[in-house]
Coordinates of C-alpha atoms and ligand atoms in Angstrom, one line a residue:
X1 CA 113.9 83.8 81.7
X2 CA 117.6 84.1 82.0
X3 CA 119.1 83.3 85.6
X4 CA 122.7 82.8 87.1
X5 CA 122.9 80.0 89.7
X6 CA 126.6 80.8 90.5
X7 CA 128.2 83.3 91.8
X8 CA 129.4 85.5 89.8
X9 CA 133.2 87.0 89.3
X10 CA 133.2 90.9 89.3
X11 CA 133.5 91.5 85.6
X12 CA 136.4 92.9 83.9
X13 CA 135.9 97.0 82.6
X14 CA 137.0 97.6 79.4
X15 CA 135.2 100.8 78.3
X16 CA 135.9 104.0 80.1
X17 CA 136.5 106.1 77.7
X18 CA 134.0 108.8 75.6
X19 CA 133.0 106.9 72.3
X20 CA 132.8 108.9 69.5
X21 CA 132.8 108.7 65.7
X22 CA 133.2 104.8 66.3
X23 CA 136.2 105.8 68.4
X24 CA 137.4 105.8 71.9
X25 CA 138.9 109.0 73.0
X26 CA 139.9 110.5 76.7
X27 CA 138.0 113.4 77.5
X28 CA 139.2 116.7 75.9
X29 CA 140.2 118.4 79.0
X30 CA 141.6 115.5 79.7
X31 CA 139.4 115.3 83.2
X32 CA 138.0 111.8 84.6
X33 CA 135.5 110.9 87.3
X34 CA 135.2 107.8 89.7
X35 CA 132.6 105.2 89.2
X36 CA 131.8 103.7 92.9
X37 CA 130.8 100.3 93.7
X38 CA 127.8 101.1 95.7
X39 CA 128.1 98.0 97.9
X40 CA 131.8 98.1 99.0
X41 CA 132.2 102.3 98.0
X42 CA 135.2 101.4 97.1
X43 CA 136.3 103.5 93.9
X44 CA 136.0 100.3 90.3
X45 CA 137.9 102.9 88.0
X46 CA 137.8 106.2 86.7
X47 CA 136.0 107.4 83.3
X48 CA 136.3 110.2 80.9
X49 CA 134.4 113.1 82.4
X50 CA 133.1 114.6 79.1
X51 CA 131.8 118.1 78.7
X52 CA 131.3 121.0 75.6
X53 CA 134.2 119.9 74.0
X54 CA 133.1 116.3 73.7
X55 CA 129.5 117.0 73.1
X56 CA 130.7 119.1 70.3
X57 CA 132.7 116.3 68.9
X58 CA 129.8 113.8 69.4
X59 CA 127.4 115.9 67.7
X60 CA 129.7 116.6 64.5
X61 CA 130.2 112.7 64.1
X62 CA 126.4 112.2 64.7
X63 CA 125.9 114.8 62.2
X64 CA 127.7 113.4 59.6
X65 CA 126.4 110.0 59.8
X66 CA 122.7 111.0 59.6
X67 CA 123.5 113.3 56.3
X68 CA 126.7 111.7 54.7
X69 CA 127.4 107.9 56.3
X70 CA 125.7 105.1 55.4
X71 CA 123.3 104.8 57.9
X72 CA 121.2 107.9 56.4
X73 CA 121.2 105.7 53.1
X74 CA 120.5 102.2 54.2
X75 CA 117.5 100.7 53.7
X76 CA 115.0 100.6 56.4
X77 CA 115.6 96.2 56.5
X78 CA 118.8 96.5 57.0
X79 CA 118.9 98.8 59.4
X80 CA 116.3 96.7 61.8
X81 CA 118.8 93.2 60.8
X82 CA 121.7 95.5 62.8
X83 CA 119.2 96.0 65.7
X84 CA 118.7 92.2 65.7
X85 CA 122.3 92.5 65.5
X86 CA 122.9 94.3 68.9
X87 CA 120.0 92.1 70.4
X88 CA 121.6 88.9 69.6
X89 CA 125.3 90.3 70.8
X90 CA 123.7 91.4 74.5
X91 CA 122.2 88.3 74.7
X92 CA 125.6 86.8 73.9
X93 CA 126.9 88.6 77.0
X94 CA 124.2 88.7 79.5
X95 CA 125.6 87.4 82.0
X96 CA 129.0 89.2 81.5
X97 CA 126.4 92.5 81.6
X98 CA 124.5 91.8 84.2
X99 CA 127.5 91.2 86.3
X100 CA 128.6 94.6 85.2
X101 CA 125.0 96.1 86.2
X102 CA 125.1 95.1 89.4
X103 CA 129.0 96.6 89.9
X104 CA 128.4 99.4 89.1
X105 CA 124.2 99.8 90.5
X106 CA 124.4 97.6 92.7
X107 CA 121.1 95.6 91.7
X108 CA 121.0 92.4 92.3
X109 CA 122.4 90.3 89.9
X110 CA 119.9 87.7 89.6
X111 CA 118.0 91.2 89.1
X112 CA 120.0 92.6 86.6
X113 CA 119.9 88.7 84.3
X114 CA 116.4 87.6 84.5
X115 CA 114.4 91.3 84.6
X116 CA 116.7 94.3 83.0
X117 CA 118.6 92.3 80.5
X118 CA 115.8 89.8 79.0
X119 CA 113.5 93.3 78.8
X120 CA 116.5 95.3 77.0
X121 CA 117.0 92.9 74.9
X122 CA 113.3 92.2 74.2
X123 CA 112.9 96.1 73.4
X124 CA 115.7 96.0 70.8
X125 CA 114.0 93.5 69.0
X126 CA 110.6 95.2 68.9
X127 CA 112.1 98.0 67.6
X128 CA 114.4 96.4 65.0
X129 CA 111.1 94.7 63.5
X130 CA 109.7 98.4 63.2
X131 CA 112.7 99.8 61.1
X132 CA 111.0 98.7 57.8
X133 CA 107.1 99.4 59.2
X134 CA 107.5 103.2 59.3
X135 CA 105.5 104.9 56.2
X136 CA 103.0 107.9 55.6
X137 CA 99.9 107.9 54.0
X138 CA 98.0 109.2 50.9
X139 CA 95.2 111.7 52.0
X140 CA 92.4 113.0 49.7
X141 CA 92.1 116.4 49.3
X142 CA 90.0 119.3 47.7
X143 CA 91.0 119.8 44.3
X144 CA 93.7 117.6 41.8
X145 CA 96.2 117.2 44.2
X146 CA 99.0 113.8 44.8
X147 CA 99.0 114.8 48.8
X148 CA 101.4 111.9 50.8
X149 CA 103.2 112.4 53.6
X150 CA 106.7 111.0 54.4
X151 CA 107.5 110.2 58.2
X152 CA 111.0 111.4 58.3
X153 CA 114.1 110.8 61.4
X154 CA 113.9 114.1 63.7
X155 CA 118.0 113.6 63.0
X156 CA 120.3 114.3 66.0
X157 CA 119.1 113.1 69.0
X158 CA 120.5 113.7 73.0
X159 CA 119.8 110.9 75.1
X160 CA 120.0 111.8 78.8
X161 CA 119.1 108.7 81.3
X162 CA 119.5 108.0 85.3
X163 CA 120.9 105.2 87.1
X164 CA 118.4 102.8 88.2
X165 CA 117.9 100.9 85.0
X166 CA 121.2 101.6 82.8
X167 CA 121.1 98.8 80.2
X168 CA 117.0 98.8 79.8
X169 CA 116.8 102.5 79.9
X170 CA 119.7 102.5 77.1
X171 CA 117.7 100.1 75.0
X172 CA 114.3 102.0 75.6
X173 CA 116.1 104.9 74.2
X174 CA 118.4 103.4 71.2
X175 CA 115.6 100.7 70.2
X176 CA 112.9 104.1 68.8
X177 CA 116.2 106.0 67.7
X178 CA 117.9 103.4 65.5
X179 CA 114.7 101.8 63.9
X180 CA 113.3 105.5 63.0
X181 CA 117.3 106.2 61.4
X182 CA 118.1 108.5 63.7
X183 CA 121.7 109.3 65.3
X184 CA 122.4 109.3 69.0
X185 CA 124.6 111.0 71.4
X186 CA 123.7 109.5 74.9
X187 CA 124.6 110.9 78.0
X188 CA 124.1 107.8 80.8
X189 CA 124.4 109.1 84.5
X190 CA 127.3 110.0 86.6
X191 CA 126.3 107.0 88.8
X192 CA 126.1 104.0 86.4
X193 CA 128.1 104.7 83.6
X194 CA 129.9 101.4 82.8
X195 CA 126.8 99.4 81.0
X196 CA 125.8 101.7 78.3
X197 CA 129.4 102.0 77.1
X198 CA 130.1 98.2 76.7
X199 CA 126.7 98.5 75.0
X200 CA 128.1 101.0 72.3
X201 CA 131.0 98.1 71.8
X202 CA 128.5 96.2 70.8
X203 CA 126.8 98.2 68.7
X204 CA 129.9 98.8 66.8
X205 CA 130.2 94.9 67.0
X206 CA 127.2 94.3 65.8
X207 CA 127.7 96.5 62.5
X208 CA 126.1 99.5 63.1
X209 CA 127.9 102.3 61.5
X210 CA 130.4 104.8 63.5
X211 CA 129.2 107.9 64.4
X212 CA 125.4 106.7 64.3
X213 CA 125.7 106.0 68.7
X214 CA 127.8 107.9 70.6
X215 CA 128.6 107.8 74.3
X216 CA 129.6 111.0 76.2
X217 CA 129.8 110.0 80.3
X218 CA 130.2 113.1 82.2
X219 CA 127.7 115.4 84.3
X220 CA 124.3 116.2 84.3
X221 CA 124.6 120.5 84.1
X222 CA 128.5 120.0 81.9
X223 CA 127.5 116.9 79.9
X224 CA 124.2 116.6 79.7
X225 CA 124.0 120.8 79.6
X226 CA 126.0 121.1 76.6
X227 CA 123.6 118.0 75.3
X228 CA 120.6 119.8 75.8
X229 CA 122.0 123.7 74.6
X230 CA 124.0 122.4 71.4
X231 CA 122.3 123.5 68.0
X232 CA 123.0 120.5 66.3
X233 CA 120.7 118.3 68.1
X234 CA 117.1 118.0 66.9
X235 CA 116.0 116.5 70.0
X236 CA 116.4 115.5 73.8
X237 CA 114.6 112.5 74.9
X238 CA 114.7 112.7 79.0
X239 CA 113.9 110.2 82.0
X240 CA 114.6 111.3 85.5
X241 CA 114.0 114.1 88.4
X242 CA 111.0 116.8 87.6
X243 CA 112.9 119.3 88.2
X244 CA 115.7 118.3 86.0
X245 CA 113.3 118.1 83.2
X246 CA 112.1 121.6 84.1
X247 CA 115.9 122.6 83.5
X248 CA 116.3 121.3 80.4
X249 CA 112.9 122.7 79.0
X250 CA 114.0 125.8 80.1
X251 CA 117.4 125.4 78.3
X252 CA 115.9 124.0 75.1
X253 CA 113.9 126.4 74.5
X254 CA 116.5 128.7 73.0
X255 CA 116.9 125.5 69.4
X256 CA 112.9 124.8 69.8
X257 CA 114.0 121.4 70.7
X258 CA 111.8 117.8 70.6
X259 CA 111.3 117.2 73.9
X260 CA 110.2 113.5 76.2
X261 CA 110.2 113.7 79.5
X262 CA 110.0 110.0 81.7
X263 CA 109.5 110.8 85.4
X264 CA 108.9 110.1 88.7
X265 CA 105.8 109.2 90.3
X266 CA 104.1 108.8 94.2
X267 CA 101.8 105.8 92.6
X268 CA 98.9 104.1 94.2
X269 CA 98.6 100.3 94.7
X270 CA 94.9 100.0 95.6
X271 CA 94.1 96.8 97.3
X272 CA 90.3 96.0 97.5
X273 CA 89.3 93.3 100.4
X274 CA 88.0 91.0 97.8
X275 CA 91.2 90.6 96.4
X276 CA 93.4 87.6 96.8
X277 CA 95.0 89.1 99.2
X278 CA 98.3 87.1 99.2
X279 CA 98.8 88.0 95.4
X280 CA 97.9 91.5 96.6
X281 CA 100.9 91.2 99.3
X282 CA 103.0 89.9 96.8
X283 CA 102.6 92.3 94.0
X284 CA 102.3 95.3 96.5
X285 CA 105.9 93.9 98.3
X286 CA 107.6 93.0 94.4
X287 CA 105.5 97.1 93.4
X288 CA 107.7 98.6 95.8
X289 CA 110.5 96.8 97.1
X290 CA 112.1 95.8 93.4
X291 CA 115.2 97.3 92.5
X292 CA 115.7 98.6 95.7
X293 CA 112.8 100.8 95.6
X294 CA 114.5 102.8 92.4
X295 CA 111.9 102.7 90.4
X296 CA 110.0 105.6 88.8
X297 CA 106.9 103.7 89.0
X298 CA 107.2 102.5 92.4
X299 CA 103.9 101.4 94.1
X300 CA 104.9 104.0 97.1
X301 CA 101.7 104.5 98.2
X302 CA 99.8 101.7 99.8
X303 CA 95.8 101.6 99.7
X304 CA 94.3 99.0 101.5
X305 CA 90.8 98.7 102.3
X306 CA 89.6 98.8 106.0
X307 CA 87.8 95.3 106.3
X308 CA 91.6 93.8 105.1
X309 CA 94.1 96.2 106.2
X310 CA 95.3 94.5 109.7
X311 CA 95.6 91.1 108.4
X312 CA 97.3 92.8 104.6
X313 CA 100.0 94.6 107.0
X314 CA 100.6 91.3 109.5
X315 CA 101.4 89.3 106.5
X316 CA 103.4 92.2 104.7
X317 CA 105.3 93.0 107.3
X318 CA 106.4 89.3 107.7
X319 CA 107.3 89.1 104.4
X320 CA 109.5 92.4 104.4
X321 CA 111.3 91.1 107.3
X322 CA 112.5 87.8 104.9
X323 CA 113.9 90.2 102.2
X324 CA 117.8 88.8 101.9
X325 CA 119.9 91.9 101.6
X326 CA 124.0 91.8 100.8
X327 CA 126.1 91.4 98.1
X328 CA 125.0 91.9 94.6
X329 CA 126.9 89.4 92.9
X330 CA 125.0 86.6 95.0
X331 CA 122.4 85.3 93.1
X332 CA 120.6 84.6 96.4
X333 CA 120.8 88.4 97.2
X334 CA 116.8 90.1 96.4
X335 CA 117.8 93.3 97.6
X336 CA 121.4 95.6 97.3
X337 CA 122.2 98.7 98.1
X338 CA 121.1 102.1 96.8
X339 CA 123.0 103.2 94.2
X340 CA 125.2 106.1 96.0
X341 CA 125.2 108.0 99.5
X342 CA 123.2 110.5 98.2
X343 CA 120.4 108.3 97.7
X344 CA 120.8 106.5 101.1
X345 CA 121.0 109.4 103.0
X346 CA 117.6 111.2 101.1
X347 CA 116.4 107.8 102.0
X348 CA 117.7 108.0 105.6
X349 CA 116.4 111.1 106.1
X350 CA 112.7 110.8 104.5
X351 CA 112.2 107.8 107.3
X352 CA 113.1 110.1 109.8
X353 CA 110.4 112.3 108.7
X354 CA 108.0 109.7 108.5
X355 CA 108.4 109.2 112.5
X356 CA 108.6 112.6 113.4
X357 CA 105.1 113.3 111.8
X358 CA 104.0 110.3 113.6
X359 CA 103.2 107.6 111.0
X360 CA 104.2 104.0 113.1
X361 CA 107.7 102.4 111.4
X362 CA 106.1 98.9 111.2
X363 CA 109.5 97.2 110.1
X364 CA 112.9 98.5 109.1
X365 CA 113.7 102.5 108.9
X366 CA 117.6 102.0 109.8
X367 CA 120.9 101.8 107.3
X368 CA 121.8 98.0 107.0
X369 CA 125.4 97.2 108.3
X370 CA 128.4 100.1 108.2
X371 CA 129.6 99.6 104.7
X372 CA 127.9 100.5 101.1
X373 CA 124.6 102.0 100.8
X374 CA 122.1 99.4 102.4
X375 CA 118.5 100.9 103.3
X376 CA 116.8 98.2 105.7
X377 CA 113.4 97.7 103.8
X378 CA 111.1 99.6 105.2
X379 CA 106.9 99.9 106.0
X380 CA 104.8 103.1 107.6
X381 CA 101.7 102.2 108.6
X382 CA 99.3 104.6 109.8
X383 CA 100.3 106.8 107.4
X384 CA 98.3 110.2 106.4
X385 CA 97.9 111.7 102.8
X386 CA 99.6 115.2 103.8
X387 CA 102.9 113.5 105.1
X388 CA 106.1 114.0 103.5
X389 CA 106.2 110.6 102.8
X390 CA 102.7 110.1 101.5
X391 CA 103.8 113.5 98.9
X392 CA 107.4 112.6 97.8
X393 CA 109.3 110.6 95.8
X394 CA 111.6 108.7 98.2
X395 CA 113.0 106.2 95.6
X396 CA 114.0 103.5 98.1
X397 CA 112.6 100.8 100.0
X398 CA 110.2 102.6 102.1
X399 CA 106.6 102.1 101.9
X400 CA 103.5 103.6 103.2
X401 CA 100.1 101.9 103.9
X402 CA 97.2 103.9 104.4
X403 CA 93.4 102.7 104.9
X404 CA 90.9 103.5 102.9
X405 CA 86.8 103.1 103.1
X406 CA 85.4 103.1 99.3
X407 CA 85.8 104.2 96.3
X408 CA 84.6 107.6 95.9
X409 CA 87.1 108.0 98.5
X410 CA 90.0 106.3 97.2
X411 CA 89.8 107.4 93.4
X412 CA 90.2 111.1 95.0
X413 CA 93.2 109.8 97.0
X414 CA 95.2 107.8 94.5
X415 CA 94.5 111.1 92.4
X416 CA 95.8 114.1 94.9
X417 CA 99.6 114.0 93.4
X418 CA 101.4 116.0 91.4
X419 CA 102.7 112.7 89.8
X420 CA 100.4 110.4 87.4
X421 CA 103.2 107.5 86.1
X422 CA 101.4 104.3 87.3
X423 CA 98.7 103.2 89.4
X424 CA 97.4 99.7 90.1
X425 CA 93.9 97.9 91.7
X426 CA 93.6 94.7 93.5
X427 CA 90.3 93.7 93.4
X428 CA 88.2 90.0 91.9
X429 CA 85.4 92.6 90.8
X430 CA 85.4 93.7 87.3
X431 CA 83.4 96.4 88.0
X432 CA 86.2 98.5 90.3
X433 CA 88.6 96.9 88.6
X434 CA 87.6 99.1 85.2
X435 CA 86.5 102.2 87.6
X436 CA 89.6 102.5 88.9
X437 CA 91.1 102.3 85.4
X438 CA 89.0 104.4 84.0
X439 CA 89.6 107.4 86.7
X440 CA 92.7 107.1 88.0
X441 CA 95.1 110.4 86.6
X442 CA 98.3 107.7 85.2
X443 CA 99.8 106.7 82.2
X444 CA 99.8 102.9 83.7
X445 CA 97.2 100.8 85.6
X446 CA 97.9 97.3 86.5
X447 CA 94.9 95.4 87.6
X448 CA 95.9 92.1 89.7
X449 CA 99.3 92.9 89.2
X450 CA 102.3 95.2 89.1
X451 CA 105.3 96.2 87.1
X452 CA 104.2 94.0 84.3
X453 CA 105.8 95.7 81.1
X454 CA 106.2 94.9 77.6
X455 CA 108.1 96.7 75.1
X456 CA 104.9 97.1 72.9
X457 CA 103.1 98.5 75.9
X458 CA 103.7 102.4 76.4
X459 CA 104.5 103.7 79.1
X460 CA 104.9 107.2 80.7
X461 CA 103.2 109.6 83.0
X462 CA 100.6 112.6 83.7
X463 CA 100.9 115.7 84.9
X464 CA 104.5 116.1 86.0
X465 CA 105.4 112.4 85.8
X466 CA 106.5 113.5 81.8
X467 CA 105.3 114.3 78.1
X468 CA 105.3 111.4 75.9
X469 CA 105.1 107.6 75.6
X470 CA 108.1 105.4 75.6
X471 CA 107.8 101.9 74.4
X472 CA 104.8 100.5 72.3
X473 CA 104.2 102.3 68.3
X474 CA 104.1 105.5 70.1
X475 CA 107.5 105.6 71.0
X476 CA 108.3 106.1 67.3
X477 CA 106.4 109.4 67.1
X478 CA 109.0 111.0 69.3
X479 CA 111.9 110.1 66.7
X480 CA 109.7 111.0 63.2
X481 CA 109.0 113.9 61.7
X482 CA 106.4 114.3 59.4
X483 CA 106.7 115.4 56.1
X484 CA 103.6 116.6 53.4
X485 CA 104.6 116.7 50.0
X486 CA 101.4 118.4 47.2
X487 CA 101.7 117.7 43.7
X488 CA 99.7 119.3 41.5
X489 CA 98.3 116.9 39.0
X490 CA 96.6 119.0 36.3
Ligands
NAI501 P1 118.6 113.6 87.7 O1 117.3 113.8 87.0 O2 119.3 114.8 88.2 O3 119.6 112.7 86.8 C1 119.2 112.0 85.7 C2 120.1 112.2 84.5 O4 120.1 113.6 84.2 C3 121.6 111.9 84.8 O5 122.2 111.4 83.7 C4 122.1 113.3 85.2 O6 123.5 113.4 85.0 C5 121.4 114.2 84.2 N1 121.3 115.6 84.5 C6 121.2 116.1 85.8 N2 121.2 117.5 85.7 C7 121.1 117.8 84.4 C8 121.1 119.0 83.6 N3 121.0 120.2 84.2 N4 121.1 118.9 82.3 C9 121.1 117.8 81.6 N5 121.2 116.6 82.3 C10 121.2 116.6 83.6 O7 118.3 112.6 89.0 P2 119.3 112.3 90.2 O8 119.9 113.6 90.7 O9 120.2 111.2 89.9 O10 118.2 111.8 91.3 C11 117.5 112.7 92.1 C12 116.1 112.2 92.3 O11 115.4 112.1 91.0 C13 116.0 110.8 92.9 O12 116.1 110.8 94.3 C14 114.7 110.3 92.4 O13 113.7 110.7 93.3 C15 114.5 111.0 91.1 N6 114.9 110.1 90.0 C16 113.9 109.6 89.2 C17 114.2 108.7 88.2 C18 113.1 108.1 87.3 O14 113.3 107.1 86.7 N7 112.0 108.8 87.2 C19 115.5 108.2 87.9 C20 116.5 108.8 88.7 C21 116.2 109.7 89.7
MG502 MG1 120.1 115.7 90.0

């Protein structure tokens, strides 16, 4: 994998504006918010703040590119060559990118060039070798009938994603859209906005047609609202908060939208005592601690078996306390700061529940220094299930270990969440390796190891951790509709 040795020069920003049609525009009322650099807060720039006007543009350009441009007539080949396309150009610029990530998240930017960027790019070329795989099938029926069905683009798609992984949650999105032929209007968050518009330079770069991406920064209720309420878009694709989802269903309801929801989760790292125990530690510190704890699937909540759990929490706790926090342009750096004040203080104030409700602050629970959004990394031991933090989504670097006896138990445990995104099992026995598996509620199990992801794996959650599958075949299901044509033969 990709890694920068240097340090790295804060990259130059280019792209502020809205892109539409294949062209940059201000906003129409003209309006502009500030992107913050989460580790200084000092103000980068300001971008167009886009709302219904915009959004109205975006979808008549996206409109006319799936029914009257090019794109809508290009074969399925060439279509996955301009994926490759886009791959290639990202690749081109990683470093220049991942500099740009880490600005404007403030990840890591060793982060942001050997995880986010080698995955993005990774996705974009699963997909583009899809673009030409997509077909129906002949079915036999009663009678003298030709049945086949066609697997058609939804069309207009809204693309609404959050701020922890702007580039890979971009490509996650585009890589399905593109290879199915559908056209995109993507919101990226209020947070982060800077990555995914350089990203729709490239696109134009790399060929793809105007009108077939387009980029509206702005809002989640003006932005992403109009997004999600416009009649001219076939289909919202989703990842962040619950109960932003459960705003958007309620709004799309009204044009019988598509709808895929990625979202959080409060998952269960299981470690058995005959694990090996340091990989355990490892993958339990990398489950949670990675990407400042902003991650959907997050390894939150700690299980470790009684026989193990002093010596697991001596040796975790030691190697919490090396974490190297600061700037995010140091490649030495493993751990910046949260993405806004928002964040840090929901953060903040979730550790200060943990001690009131008397769980023991093993390491950690303060801010880190007076400037930008630094979270020490935190662990809880002697935590209980009915906790607020055993039950909530903190999304930061604050963990919880909790003991457990066996495996009745623990399956019952892991399980007692509204959430079901990921789950993993440390363990040398095959046999609770595949129980766990097998009955733990999540979309995800790791065994012997944790945040391992592949584009052709999918991924996505039970229960309220969201509806669908991204990544993987399956992703393209959410983009296709499917079409049965009858001919009678006699
Ligand atoms: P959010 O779900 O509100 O924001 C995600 C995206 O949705 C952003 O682009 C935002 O502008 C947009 N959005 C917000 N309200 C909208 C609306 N009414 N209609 C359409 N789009 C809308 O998440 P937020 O507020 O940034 O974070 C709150 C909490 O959500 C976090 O503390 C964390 O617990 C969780 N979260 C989970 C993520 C995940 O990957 N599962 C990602 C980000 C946040
Ligand atoms: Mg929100």
């Amino acid at each position: 994998m990709a890694t920068t040795t240097e340090s790295v020069t804060p990259p130059k920003v280019t792209e502020t504006e809205c892109f539409i049609g294949g062209r940059w525009t201000p906003s129409v009322t003209g309006k502009t918010f500030e992107t913050i650099n989460p580790a200084t807060e000092e103000v980068i720039c300001e971008v167009a703040e886009g709302d219904a006007g915009d959004v109205d543009l975006a979808v008549d350009a996206a409109r006319t590119a799936f029914c009257d441009g090019p794109w809508g007539k290009m074969d399925a080949r060439d279509r996955g060559m301009l994926i490759h396309r886009l791959a290639n150009l990202i690749e081109r610029d990683l470093v220049e990118l991942g500099a740009l990530e880490s600005l404007d998240n403030g990840k890591p930017v060793n982060d942001s060039c050997s995880a986010d960027l080698p995955l993005a790019i990774d996705c974009l070329r699963y997909y583009a070798g899809w673009a030409d795989k997509i077909h129906g099938k002949t079915i036999p029926v009663r009678g003298d009938f030709l049945v086949y069905t066609r697997r058609e683009p939804v069309g207009v798609v809204g693309q609404i994603i959050p701020w922890n992984f702007p580039i890979l949650m971009t490509a996650w999105k585009w890589g399905p859209a593109l290879a199915t032929g559908c056209t995109i209007i993507m919101k990226p968050a209020e947070q982060t906005p800077l990555t995914c518009l350089r990203m729709a330079k490239l696109a134009q770069e790399a060929g793809i047609p105007d009108g077939v991406i387009n980029v509206i920064p702005g809002y989640g209720p003006t932005a992403g609202g109009s997004i999600v309420k416009h009649p001219g878009v076939d289909k919202i694709a989703f990842t962040g908060e619950h109960i932003t989802a459960q705003i958007i269903m309620r709004e799309a309801a009204e044009t019988m939208k598509r709808l895929t929801f990625e979202l959080g989760g409060k998952s269960p790292n299981i470690v058995f005592a005959d694990s090996d125990l340091d990989a355990a530690i490892a993958g339990a510190h990398f489950g949670l601690f990675f990407n400042q704890g902003q991650c959907c699937c997050a390894g939150s909540r700690v299980f470790v078996e009684e026989s193990v759990h002093d010596q697991f929490v001596e040796k975790l706790v030691a190697s919490v306390k090396n974490r190297k926090l600061g700037d995010p342009l140091d490649p030495v750096t493993e751990q910046g700061p949260q993405v806004d004040q928002t964040q840090m203080d929901k953060i903040l104030s979730y550790i200060d529940l943990g001690n009131e409700q008397g769980a023991h602050c093993a390491t950690g629970g303060k801010r880190f220094g007076d400037r930008g959004y630094f979270v020490e990394p935190t662990v809880f031991t002697e935590v209980q299930d009915e906790m607020k933090i055993s039950t909530d989504e903190i999304f930061g670097p604050v963990m919880s270990v909790f003991k457990f006896k066996d495996m009745d138990e623990i399956i019952e445990r892991a399980n007692k969440t509204m959430y079901g995104l990921a789950a993993a099992v440390w363990t040398q026995d095959v046999n609770k390796a595949h129980h766990v598996a097998n009955n733990v509620r999540a979309g995800t199990v790791w065994v012997n190891c944790y945040d391992a992801f592949d584009a052709a794996a999918p991924f996505g959650g039970f229960k309220m951790s969201g509806i669908g599958r991204e990544l993987g075949e399956v992703a393209l299901d959410n983009y296709l509709e499917d079409k049965t044509v009858t001919v009678a033969l006699s």
